[in-house]
PDB file of C-alpha atoms in Angstrom:
ATOM      1  CA  UNK A   1     -13.923  -4.777  11.120  1.00  0.00           C
ATOM      2  CA  UNK A   2     -16.119  -1.653  10.923  1.00  0.00           C
ATOM      3  CA  UNK A   3     -15.074   1.376   8.915  1.00  0.00           C
ATOM      4  CA  UNK A   4     -16.415   4.585  10.436  1.00  0.00           C
ATOM      5  CA  UNK A   5     -16.327   7.723   8.350  1.00  0.00           C
ATOM      6  CA  UNK A   6     -18.452  10.020  10.669  1.00  0.00           C
ATOM      7  CA  UNK A   7     -16.635  10.133  13.965  1.00  0.00           C
ATOM      8  CA  UNK A   8     -18.767   9.047  16.848  1.00  0.00           C
ATOM      9  CA  UNK A   9     -18.192   8.116  20.503  1.00  0.00           C
ATOM     10  CA  UNK A  10     -16.950   4.549  21.111  1.00  0.00           C
ATOM     11  CA  UNK A  11     -15.166   4.628  24.425  1.00  0.00           C
ATOM     12  CA  UNK A  12     -12.330   2.568  25.951  1.00  0.00           C
ATOM     13  CA  UNK A  13     -10.417   1.846  22.805  1.00  0.00           C
ATOM     14  CA  UNK A  14      -6.811   0.872  22.073  1.00  0.00           C
ATOM     15  CA  UNK A  15      -5.774   3.290  19.328  1.00  0.00           C
ATOM     16  CA  UNK A  16      -3.169   3.116  16.563  1.00  0.00           C
ATOM     17  CA  UNK A  17      -2.532   6.471  14.958  1.00  0.00           C
ATOM     18  CA  UNK A  18      -1.052   7.020  11.485  1.00  0.00           C
ATOM     19  CA  UNK A  19      -1.766   7.240   7.806  1.00  0.00           C
ATOM     20  CA  UNK A  20      -0.192   3.704   7.179  1.00  0.00           C
ATOM     21  CA  UNK A  21       0.387   3.953   3.428  1.00  0.00           C
ATOM     22  CA  UNK A  22       1.735   0.517   2.496  1.00  0.00           C
ATOM     23  CA  UNK A  23       0.896  -1.108   5.870  1.00  0.00           C
ATOM     24  CA  UNK A  24       4.583  -2.169   5.858  1.00  0.00           C
ATOM     25  CA  UNK A  25       6.267  -4.118   8.636  1.00  0.00           C
ATOM     26  CA  UNK A  26       6.806  -0.921  10.675  1.00  0.00           C
ATOM     27  CA  UNK A  27       3.120  -0.106  10.400  1.00  0.00           C
ATOM     28  CA  UNK A  28       2.262  -3.648  11.206  1.00  0.00           C
ATOM     29  CA  UNK A  29       4.276  -3.354  14.445  1.00  0.00           C
ATOM     30  CA  UNK A  30       2.340  -0.204  15.434  1.00  0.00           C
ATOM     31  CA  UNK A  31      -1.094  -1.698  14.741  1.00  0.00           C
ATOM     32  CA  UNK A  32      -0.263  -5.061  16.292  1.00  0.00           C
ATOM     33  CA  UNK A  33       0.809  -3.273  19.406  1.00  0.00           C
ATOM     34  CA  UNK A  34      -2.618  -1.669  19.686  1.00  0.00           C
ATOM     35  CA  UNK A  35      -4.405  -4.965  18.921  1.00  0.00           C
ATOM     36  CA  UNK A  36      -2.405  -6.956  21.539  1.00  0.00           C
ATOM     37  CA  UNK A  37      -2.889  -4.318  24.227  1.00  0.00           C
ATOM     38  CA  UNK A  38      -6.632  -4.389  23.431  1.00  0.00           C
ATOM     39  CA  UNK A  39      -6.692  -8.119  24.002  1.00  0.00           C
ATOM     40  CA  UNK A  40      -4.777  -7.741  27.223  1.00  0.00           C
ATOM     41  CA  UNK A  41      -7.223  -5.269  28.755  1.00  0.00           C
ATOM     42  CA  UNK A  42     -10.285  -6.727  27.144  1.00  0.00           C
ATOM     43  CA  UNK A  43     -11.281  -3.785  24.920  1.00  0.00           C
ATOM     44  CA  UNK A  44     -11.654  -3.029  21.179  1.00  0.00           C
ATOM     45  CA  UNK A  45      -8.850  -1.842  18.938  1.00  0.00           C
ATOM     46  CA  UNK A  46      -9.057   0.915  16.346  1.00  0.00           C
ATOM     47  CA  UNK A  47      -6.909   2.627  13.694  1.00  0.00           C
ATOM     48  CA  UNK A  48      -7.383   6.330  13.440  1.00  0.00           C
ATOM     49  CA  UNK A  49      -6.420   7.493   9.970  1.00  0.00           C
ATOM     50  CA  UNK A  50      -7.329   9.630   6.937  1.00  0.00           C
ATOM     51  CA  UNK A  51      -8.738   8.736   3.525  1.00  0.00           C
ATOM     52  CA  UNK A  52      -6.163  10.818   1.685  1.00  0.00           C
ATOM     53  CA  UNK A  53      -2.572  11.614   2.494  1.00  0.00           C
ATOM     54  CA  UNK A  54      -2.099  14.999   4.311  1.00  0.00           C
ATOM     55  CA  UNK A  55       0.099  15.876   1.283  1.00  0.00           C
ATOM     56  CA  UNK A  56      -3.131  16.328  -0.686  1.00  0.00           C
ATOM     57  CA  UNK A  57      -4.313  19.115   1.603  1.00  0.00           C
ATOM     58  CA  UNK A  58      -1.011  21.037   1.878  1.00  0.00           C
ATOM     59  CA  UNK A  59       0.246  20.601  -1.611  1.00  0.00           C
ATOM     60  CA  UNK A  60      -3.101  20.459  -3.580  1.00  0.00           C
ATOM     61  CA  UNK A  61      -2.143  17.341  -5.358  1.00  0.00           C
ATOM     62  CA  UNK A  62      -2.287  13.618  -4.731  1.00  0.00           C
ATOM     63  CA  UNK A  63       0.902  11.576  -4.142  1.00  0.00           C
ATOM     64  CA  UNK A  64       1.446   8.154  -5.595  1.00  0.00           C
ATOM     65  CA  UNK A  65       0.376   5.661  -3.035  1.00  0.00           C
ATOM     66  CA  UNK A  66       1.837   2.189  -2.293  1.00  0.00           C
ATOM     67  CA  UNK A  67      -1.646   0.621  -1.800  1.00  0.00           C
ATOM     68  CA  UNK A  68      -5.118   1.358  -2.892  1.00  0.00           C
ATOM     69  CA  UNK A  69      -7.412   2.389   0.050  1.00  0.00           C
ATOM     70  CA  UNK A  70      -9.247  -0.941  -0.423  1.00  0.00           C
ATOM     71  CA  UNK A  71      -6.082  -2.913  -0.054  1.00  0.00           C
ATOM     72  CA  UNK A  72      -4.883  -0.742   2.852  1.00  0.00           C
ATOM     73  CA  UNK A  73      -7.986  -1.458   4.795  1.00  0.00           C
ATOM     74  CA  UNK A  74      -7.891  -5.107   3.849  1.00  0.00           C
ATOM     75  CA  UNK A  75      -4.422  -5.642   5.306  1.00  0.00           C
ATOM     76  CA  UNK A  76      -5.314  -3.625   8.439  1.00  0.00           C
ATOM     77  CA  UNK A  77      -8.348  -5.850   8.987  1.00  0.00           C
ATOM     78  CA  UNK A  78      -6.082  -8.943   8.622  1.00  0.00           C
ATOM     79  CA  UNK A  79      -4.128  -7.676  11.763  1.00  0.00           C
ATOM     80  CA  UNK A  80      -7.185  -7.993  13.883  1.00  0.00           C
ATOM     81  CA  UNK A  81      -8.349  -4.449  14.105  1.00  0.00           C
ATOM     82  CA  UNK A  82     -11.988  -3.884  15.171  1.00  0.00           C
ATOM     83  CA  UNK A  83     -12.527  -0.360  13.844  1.00  0.00           C
ATOM     84  CA  UNK A  84     -11.056   2.148  11.332  1.00  0.00           C
ATOM     85  CA  UNK A  85     -11.858   5.744  11.933  1.00  0.00           C
ATOM     86  CA  UNK A  86     -11.412   7.584   8.750  1.00  0.00           C
ATOM     87  CA  UNK A  87     -11.114  11.244   9.737  1.00  0.00           C
ATOM     88  CA  UNK A  88     -11.429  14.279   7.512  1.00  0.00           C
ATOM     89  CA  UNK A  89      -7.892  15.803   7.605  1.00  0.00           C
ATOM     90  CA  UNK A  90      -9.131  19.254   6.764  1.00  0.00           C
ATOM     91  CA  UNK A  91     -11.132  19.349  10.003  1.00  0.00           C
ATOM     92  CA  UNK A  92      -8.252  18.513  12.270  1.00  0.00           C
ATOM     93  CA  UNK A  93      -5.042  19.729  10.655  1.00  0.00           C
ATOM     94  CA  UNK A  94      -5.336  23.253  12.216  1.00  0.00           C
ATOM     95  CA  UNK A  95      -5.793  21.837  15.714  1.00  0.00           C
ATOM     96  CA  UNK A  96      -3.002  22.169  18.189  1.00  0.00           C
ATOM     97  CA  UNK A  97      -1.734  18.827  19.623  1.00  0.00           C
ATOM     98  CA  UNK A  98      -3.659  19.546  22.850  1.00  0.00           C
ATOM     99  CA  UNK A  99      -6.836  20.174  20.936  1.00  0.00           C
ATOM    100  CA  UNK A 100      -6.493  17.043  18.830  1.00  0.00           C
ATOM    101  CA  UNK A 101      -5.759  14.951  21.894  1.00  0.00           C
ATOM    102  CA  UNK A 102      -8.601  16.366  24.037  1.00  0.00           C
ATOM    103  CA  UNK A 103     -11.288  17.302  21.448  1.00  0.00           C
ATOM    104  CA  UNK A 104     -10.904  14.169  19.253  1.00  0.00           C
ATOM    105  CA  UNK A 105      -8.993  11.252  20.763  1.00  0.00           C
ATOM    106  CA  UNK A 106     -10.136  11.647  24.348  1.00  0.00           C
ATOM    107  CA  UNK A 107     -13.555  13.126  23.691  1.00  0.00           C
ATOM    108  CA  UNK A 108     -14.734  10.336  21.328  1.00  0.00           C
ATOM    109  CA  UNK A 109     -12.555   7.303  22.253  1.00  0.00           C
ATOM    110  CA  UNK A 110     -11.475   7.638  25.940  1.00  0.00           C
ATOM    111  CA  UNK A 111      -8.458   5.548  24.916  1.00  0.00           C
ATOM    112  CA  UNK A 112      -7.040   2.942  27.205  1.00  0.00           C
ATOM    113  CA  UNK A 113      -3.922   2.914  25.045  1.00  0.00           C
ATOM    114  CA  UNK A 114      -2.422   4.892  22.147  1.00  0.00           C
ATOM    115  CA  UNK A 115       0.206   3.411  19.831  1.00  0.00           C
ATOM    116  CA  UNK A 116       2.252   5.261  17.247  1.00  0.00           C
ATOM    117  CA  UNK A 117       5.467   4.958  15.379  1.00  0.00           C
ATOM    118  CA  UNK A 118       8.676   6.381  16.869  1.00  0.00           C
ATOM    119  CA  UNK A 119       8.545   9.429  14.599  1.00  0.00           C
ATOM    120  CA  UNK A 120       4.810  10.159  14.688  1.00  0.00           C
ATOM    121  CA  UNK A 121       3.960  13.822  14.367  1.00  0.00           C
ATOM    122  CA  UNK A 122       0.553  15.575  14.382  1.00  0.00           C
ATOM    123  CA  UNK A 123      -1.182  18.879  15.069  1.00  0.00           C
ATOM    124  CA  UNK A 124      -0.616  22.276  13.482  1.00  0.00           C
ATOM    125  CA  UNK A 125       2.901  22.574  12.036  1.00  0.00           C
ATOM    126  CA  UNK A 126       3.479  18.926  13.141  1.00  0.00           C
ATOM    127  CA  UNK A 127       4.096  20.238  16.639  1.00  0.00           C
ATOM    128  CA  UNK A 128       2.801  17.184  18.473  1.00  0.00           C
ATOM    129  CA  UNK A 129       5.179  14.239  18.881  1.00  0.00           C
ATOM    130  CA  UNK A 130       5.848  11.075  20.915  1.00  0.00           C
ATOM    131  CA  UNK A 131       6.968  13.059  23.881  1.00  0.00           C
ATOM    132  CA  UNK A 132       3.712  15.007  23.994  1.00  0.00           C
ATOM    133  CA  UNK A 133       1.707  11.768  23.850  1.00  0.00           C
ATOM    134  CA  UNK A 134       3.865  10.264  26.551  1.00  0.00           C
ATOM    135  CA  UNK A 135       3.688  13.289  28.914  1.00  0.00           C
ATOM    136  CA  UNK A 136      -0.153  13.296  28.816  1.00  0.00           C
ATOM    137  CA  UNK A 137      -0.608   9.600  29.725  1.00  0.00           C
ATOM    138  CA  UNK A 138      -1.412  10.256  33.438  1.00  0.00           C
ATOM    139  CA  UNK A 139      -3.592  13.312  32.775  1.00  0.00           C
ATOM    140  CA  UNK A 140      -5.899  11.470  30.416  1.00  0.00           C
ATOM    141  CA  UNK A 141      -5.499   7.953  31.834  1.00  0.00           C
ATOM    142  CA  UNK A 142      -4.158   6.021  28.911  1.00  0.00           C
ATOM    143  CA  UNK A 143      -0.947   4.054  28.241  1.00  0.00           C
ATOM    144  CA  UNK A 144       1.285   5.182  25.441  1.00  0.00           C
ATOM    145  CA  UNK A 145       3.457   2.900  23.262  1.00  0.00           C
ATOM    146  CA  UNK A 146       5.941   4.308  20.832  1.00  0.00           C
ATOM    147  CA  UNK A 147       6.991   1.509  18.478  1.00  0.00           C
ATOM    148  CA  UNK A 148      10.794   1.623  17.797  1.00  0.00           C
ATOM    149  CA  UNK A 149      12.071   1.839  14.264  1.00  0.00           C
ATOM    150  CA  UNK A 150      11.905  -1.464  12.366  1.00  0.00           C
ATOM    151  CA  UNK A 151      14.790  -2.191   9.964  1.00  0.00           C
ATOM    152  CA  UNK A 152      15.898  -4.803   7.465  1.00  0.00           C
ATOM    153  CA  UNK A 153      19.415  -5.267   6.093  1.00  0.00           C
ATOM    154  CA  UNK A 154      20.345  -2.172   7.991  1.00  0.00           C
ATOM    155  CA  UNK A 155      17.698   0.102   6.437  1.00  0.00           C
ATOM    156  CA  UNK A 156      14.995   1.703   8.450  1.00  0.00           C
ATOM    157  CA  UNK A 157      11.564   0.556   6.972  1.00  0.00           C
ATOM    158  CA  UNK A 158       9.461   3.469   5.790  1.00  0.00           C
ATOM    159  CA  UNK A 159       6.930   4.260   3.129  1.00  0.00           C
ATOM    160  CA  UNK A 160       9.442   6.732   1.651  1.00  0.00           C
ATOM    161  CA  UNK A 161      12.040   4.024   1.256  1.00  0.00           C
ATOM    162  CA  UNK A 162       9.502   1.609  -0.252  1.00  0.00           C
ATOM    163  CA  UNK A 163       8.423   4.123  -2.803  1.00  0.00           C
ATOM    164  CA  UNK A 164      12.021   4.779  -3.810  1.00  0.00           C
ATOM    165  CA  UNK A 165      12.774   1.068  -4.113  1.00  0.00           C
ATOM    166  CA  UNK A 166       9.700   0.587  -6.315  1.00  0.00           C
ATOM    167  CA  UNK A 167      10.636   3.629  -8.503  1.00  0.00           C
ATOM    168  CA  UNK A 168      14.119   2.277  -8.877  1.00  0.00           C
ATOM    169  CA  UNK A 169      12.929  -1.222  -9.851  1.00  0.00           C
ATOM    170  CA  UNK A 170      14.327  -2.870  -6.720  1.00  0.00           C
ATOM    171  CA  UNK A 171      11.023  -4.522  -5.988  1.00  0.00           C
ATOM    172  CA  UNK A 172      12.550  -7.308  -3.981  1.00  0.00           C
ATOM    173  CA  UNK A 173      13.705  -4.776  -1.369  1.00  0.00           C
ATOM    174  CA  UNK A 174      10.196  -3.251  -1.357  1.00  0.00           C
ATOM    175  CA  UNK A 175       8.928  -6.791  -0.691  1.00  0.00           C
ATOM    176  CA  UNK A 176      11.244  -7.196   2.254  1.00  0.00           C
ATOM    177  CA  UNK A 177       9.962  -3.992   3.868  1.00  0.00           C
ATOM    178  CA  UNK A 178       6.300  -4.621   3.087  1.00  0.00           C
ATOM    179  CA  UNK A 179       6.293  -8.183   4.330  1.00  0.00           C
ATOM    180  CA  UNK A 180       4.581  -9.141   1.095  1.00  0.00           C
ATOM    181  CA  UNK A 181       5.099  -8.482  -2.650  1.00  0.00           C
ATOM    182  CA  UNK A 182       4.366  -5.115  -4.041  1.00  0.00           C
ATOM    183  CA  UNK A 183       1.243  -5.592  -6.115  1.00  0.00           C
ATOM    184  CA  UNK A 184      -1.395  -3.852  -8.224  1.00  0.00           C
ATOM    185  CA  UNK A 185      -4.937  -4.900  -9.210  1.00  0.00           C
ATOM    186  CA  UNK A 186      -6.884  -4.367 -12.377  1.00  0.00           C
ATOM    187  CA  UNK A 187      -9.385  -5.770 -14.841  1.00  0.00           C
ATOM    188  CA  UNK A 188      -8.106  -7.564 -17.890  1.00  0.00           C
ATOM    189  CA  UNK A 189      -8.818  -5.724 -21.052  1.00  0.00           C
ATOM    190  CA  UNK A 190      -8.465  -6.429 -24.737  1.00  0.00           C
ATOM    191  CA  UNK A 191      -5.049  -5.456 -25.970  1.00  0.00           C
ATOM    192  CA  UNK A 192      -3.330  -5.520 -29.282  1.00  0.00           C
ATOM    193  CA  UNK A 193      -3.462  -9.318 -29.226  1.00  0.00           C
ATOM    194  CA  UNK A 194       0.033  -9.431 -30.829  1.00  0.00           C
ATOM    195  CA  UNK A 195       1.281 -11.661 -28.001  1.00  0.00           C
ATOM    196  CA  UNK A 196      -1.163 -14.395 -29.199  1.00  0.00           C
ATOM    197  CA  UNK A 197       0.232 -14.285 -32.776  1.00  0.00           C
ATOM    198  CA  UNK A 198       3.814 -14.943 -31.597  1.00  0.00           C
ATOM    199  CA  UNK A 199       2.828 -17.614 -29.076  1.00  0.00           C
ATOM    200  CA  UNK A 200       2.727 -15.611 -25.837  1.00  0.00           C
ATOM    201  CA  UNK A 201      -0.833 -14.427 -25.246  1.00  0.00           C
ATOM    202  CA  UNK A 202      -0.922 -11.806 -22.460  1.00  0.00           C
ATOM    203  CA  UNK A 203      -3.466 -10.544 -19.910  1.00  0.00           C
ATOM    204  CA  UNK A 204      -3.432  -6.775 -20.330  1.00  0.00           C
ATOM    205  CA  UNK A 205      -4.210  -4.456 -17.407  1.00  0.00           C
ATOM    206  CA  UNK A 206      -4.210  -0.689 -17.141  1.00  0.00           C
ATOM    207  CA  UNK A 207      -1.878   0.376 -14.381  1.00  0.00           C
ATOM    208  CA  UNK A 208      -3.653   2.251 -11.537  1.00  0.00           C
ATOM    209  CA  UNK A 209      -3.042   5.977 -11.883  1.00  0.00           C
ATOM    210  CA  UNK A 210      -2.632   6.718  -8.135  1.00  0.00           C
ATOM    211  CA  UNK A 211      -0.125   3.958  -7.400  1.00  0.00           C
ATOM    212  CA  UNK A 212       3.606   4.382  -7.465  1.00  0.00           C
ATOM    213  CA  UNK A 213       5.153   3.064 -10.712  1.00  0.00           C
ATOM    214  CA  UNK A 214       8.146   0.803 -11.168  1.00  0.00           C
ATOM    215  CA  UNK A 215      10.449   1.528 -14.146  1.00  0.00           C
ATOM    216  CA  UNK A 216       9.355   0.322 -17.585  1.00  0.00           C
ATOM    217  CA  UNK A 217      10.723  -3.178 -17.802  1.00  0.00           C
ATOM    218  CA  UNK A 218      10.229  -6.915 -17.757  1.00  0.00           C
ATOM    219  CA  UNK A 219       9.448  -8.559 -14.372  1.00  0.00           C
ATOM    220  CA  UNK A 220       9.229 -11.929 -12.751  1.00  0.00           C
ATOM    221  CA  UNK A 221       5.760 -11.856 -11.268  1.00  0.00           C
ATOM    222  CA  UNK A 222       2.855 -13.695  -9.961  1.00  0.00           C
ATOM    223  CA  UNK A 223      -0.779 -13.289 -11.050  1.00  0.00           C
ATOM    224  CA  UNK A 224      -3.624 -14.112  -8.734  1.00  0.00           C
ATOM    225  CA  UNK A 225      -6.975 -14.729 -10.498  1.00  0.00           C
ATOM    226  CA  UNK A 226     -10.411 -14.002  -9.057  1.00  0.00           C
ATOM    227  CA  UNK A 227     -10.874 -17.683  -8.300  1.00  0.00           C
ATOM    228  CA  UNK A 228      -7.868 -17.479  -5.841  1.00  0.00           C
ATOM    229  CA  UNK A 229      -5.434 -19.392  -7.989  1.00  0.00           C
ATOM    230  CA  UNK A 230      -1.842 -18.115  -8.373  1.00  0.00           C
ATOM    231  CA  UNK A 231       0.191 -18.382 -11.544  1.00  0.00           C
ATOM    232  CA  UNK A 232       3.874 -17.538 -12.290  1.00  0.00           C
ATOM    233  CA  UNK A 233       4.110 -14.858 -14.881  1.00  0.00           C
ATOM    234  CA  UNK A 234       6.414 -12.829 -17.089  1.00  0.00           C
ATOM    235  CA  UNK A 235       5.212  -9.252 -16.975  1.00  0.00           C
ATOM    236  CA  UNK A 236       6.055  -6.333 -19.168  1.00  0.00           C
ATOM    237  CA  UNK A 237       5.278  -2.868 -17.853  1.00  0.00           C
ATOM    238  CA  UNK A 238       5.596  -0.035 -20.305  1.00  0.00           C
ATOM    239  CA  UNK A 239       4.635   1.130 -23.817  1.00  0.00           C
ATOM    240  CA  UNK A 240       5.707  -1.869 -25.850  1.00  0.00           C
ATOM    241  CA  UNK A 241       7.950   0.142 -28.271  1.00  0.00           C
ATOM    242  CA  UNK A 242       8.581  -2.798 -30.599  1.00  0.00           C
ATOM    243  CA  UNK A 243       4.954  -3.149 -31.566  1.00  0.00           C
ATOM    244  CA  UNK A 244       3.376   0.294 -30.935  1.00  0.00           C
ATOM    245  CA  UNK A 245       4.094   3.917 -31.009  1.00  0.00           C
ATOM    246  CA  UNK A 246       0.904   5.137 -29.288  1.00  0.00           C
ATOM    247  CA  UNK A 247       2.697   5.715 -26.017  1.00  0.00           C
ATOM    248  CA  UNK A 248      -0.036   4.105 -23.961  1.00  0.00           C
ATOM    249  CA  UNK A 249       1.343   2.480 -20.794  1.00  0.00           C
ATOM    250  CA  UNK A 250       0.064  -0.999 -19.836  1.00  0.00           C
ATOM    251  CA  UNK A 251       0.805  -4.101 -17.844  1.00  0.00           C
ATOM    252  CA  UNK A 252       1.111  -7.182 -20.021  1.00  0.00           C
ATOM    253  CA  UNK A 253       1.248 -10.501 -18.176  1.00  0.00           C
ATOM    254  CA  UNK A 254       2.090 -13.845 -19.815  1.00  0.00           C
ATOM    255  CA  UNK A 255       0.934 -16.567 -17.470  1.00  0.00           C
ATOM    256  CA  UNK A 256       3.221 -19.608 -17.622  1.00  0.00           C
ATOM    257  CA  UNK A 257       1.383 -22.989 -18.198  1.00  0.00           C
ATOM    258  CA  UNK A 258      -2.003 -21.369 -18.386  1.00  0.00           C
ATOM    259  CA  UNK A 259      -4.753 -21.390 -20.983  1.00  0.00           C
ATOM    260  CA  UNK A 260      -8.073 -19.717 -20.690  1.00  0.00           C
ATOM    261  CA  UNK A 261     -10.058 -16.526 -21.266  1.00  0.00           C
ATOM    262  CA  UNK A 262      -9.254 -13.809 -18.781  1.00  0.00           C
ATOM    263  CA  UNK A 263     -11.011 -10.936 -20.433  1.00  0.00           C
ATOM    264  CA  UNK A 264     -13.002  -8.816 -17.892  1.00  0.00           C
ATOM    265  CA  UNK A 265     -11.469 -10.875 -14.996  1.00  0.00           C
ATOM    266  CA  UNK A 266     -10.137  -9.012 -11.948  1.00  0.00           C
ATOM    267  CA  UNK A 267      -6.445 -10.015 -11.343  1.00  0.00           C
ATOM    268  CA  UNK A 268      -3.733  -9.094  -8.795  1.00  0.00           C
ATOM    269  CA  UNK A 269      -0.185  -8.788 -10.241  1.00  0.00           C
ATOM    270  CA  UNK A 270       2.596  -9.172  -7.687  1.00  0.00           C
ATOM    271  CA  UNK A 271       6.180  -8.119  -8.629  1.00  0.00           C
ATOM    272  CA  UNK A 272       8.962 -10.480  -7.526  1.00  0.00           C
ATOM    273  CA  UNK A 273      11.984  -8.942  -9.294  1.00  0.00           C
ATOM    274  CA  UNK A 274      13.021  -6.852 -12.260  1.00  0.00           C
ATOM    275  CA  UNK A 275      14.656  -8.830 -15.080  1.00  0.00           C
ATOM    276  CA  UNK A 276      15.580  -6.027 -17.559  1.00  0.00           C
ATOM    277  CA  UNK A 277      14.468  -2.632 -18.734  1.00  0.00           C
ATOM    278  CA  UNK A 278      11.943  -2.355 -21.572  1.00  0.00           C
ATOM    279  CA  UNK A 279      13.776  -1.968 -24.877  1.00  0.00           C
ATOM    280  CA  UNK A 280      12.826  -1.677 -28.524  1.00  0.00           C
ATOM    281  CA  UNK A 281      13.741  -4.629 -30.722  1.00  0.00           C
ATOM    282  CA  UNK A 282      14.502  -4.594 -34.450  1.00  0.00           C
ATOM    283  CA  UNK A 283      11.627  -6.899 -35.232  1.00  0.00           C
ATOM    284  CA  UNK A 284       9.196  -9.405 -33.840  1.00  0.00           C
ATOM    285  CA  UNK A 285      11.505 -12.321 -34.250  1.00  0.00           C
ATOM    286  CA  UNK A 286      14.077 -10.562 -32.052  1.00  0.00           C
ATOM    287  CA  UNK A 287      11.332  -9.861 -29.495  1.00  0.00           C
ATOM    288  CA  UNK A 288      10.189 -13.432 -29.486  1.00  0.00           C
ATOM    289  CA  UNK A 289      13.719 -14.716 -28.978  1.00  0.00           C
ATOM    290  CA  UNK A 290      14.110 -12.311 -25.925  1.00  0.00           C
ATOM    291  CA  UNK A 291      10.838 -13.426 -24.478  1.00  0.00           C
ATOM    292  CA  UNK A 292      12.048 -17.033 -24.565  1.00  0.00           C
ATOM    293  CA  UNK A 293      15.249 -16.016 -22.818  1.00  0.00           C
ATOM    294  CA  UNK A 294      13.246 -14.100 -20.195  1.00  0.00           C
ATOM    295  CA  UNK A 295      10.994 -17.138 -19.508  1.00  0.00           C
ATOM    296  CA  UNK A 296      14.143 -19.206 -19.115  1.00  0.00           C
ATOM    297  CA  UNK A 297      15.506 -16.816 -16.554  1.00  0.00           C
ATOM    298  CA  UNK A 298      12.483 -17.469 -14.254  1.00  0.00           C
ATOM    299  CA  UNK A 299      13.616 -21.045 -13.606  1.00  0.00           C
TER     300      UNK A 299
END
């Protein structure tokens, strides 16, 4: 897959339009539609998106994302996409829907097909919609596909819903909507090393600042190491109030049945379910007893 940051002419593409934060099951349906149509008509597929959420431009601040940009592009590539066009939102946000369609999509890509979600909006004041794209099919000689809403357990899948589930600690529902576990990546750093003294050494990772945060608490999780191996883990996310008062927030992962040096290693921590909120214990013995109970609850 080629990532193109300076728009250029590549004609006869099957396009998927959207920001696609999370690349959740709904997004996957939109992108897969574009990929499948490309294969049907023997052309290339492309995602047209933006590096930063439009919220950054209108609000002057960055939202909390579900995925890093690197992960987003990785999951898009896994769907079989040939190109990602990363547009500069500031250069297109003031365009009318007609201008965006004619001066960007048609001018550069001569699309054979355009796929979006059922509620896709674009152009100045979000005045462009699925009806506009459908109405212009014949004029510009493309086929338009509006993917219907995808739902699970009666809830419509959306990035907004996933953010709310993660913020509420209902990470298993976020997993259901994403089609994979909610996860974060980081490099293992030296921590307080207290876990080692009580028999539970942890891999400590700074939580990414731009990723949506779950509540402080203890989680059933999985840790993927840079060698590709996967390990069940008990993870604490928070400030460890029993052993520290510095207020520094960190991820601490105790890998079950693992021994080895993980310092400076890159890891991915995937959240399965929340076990309990983070609390302050009276002493280290009480903390150790609770950790033992937490580990037992994983089985």
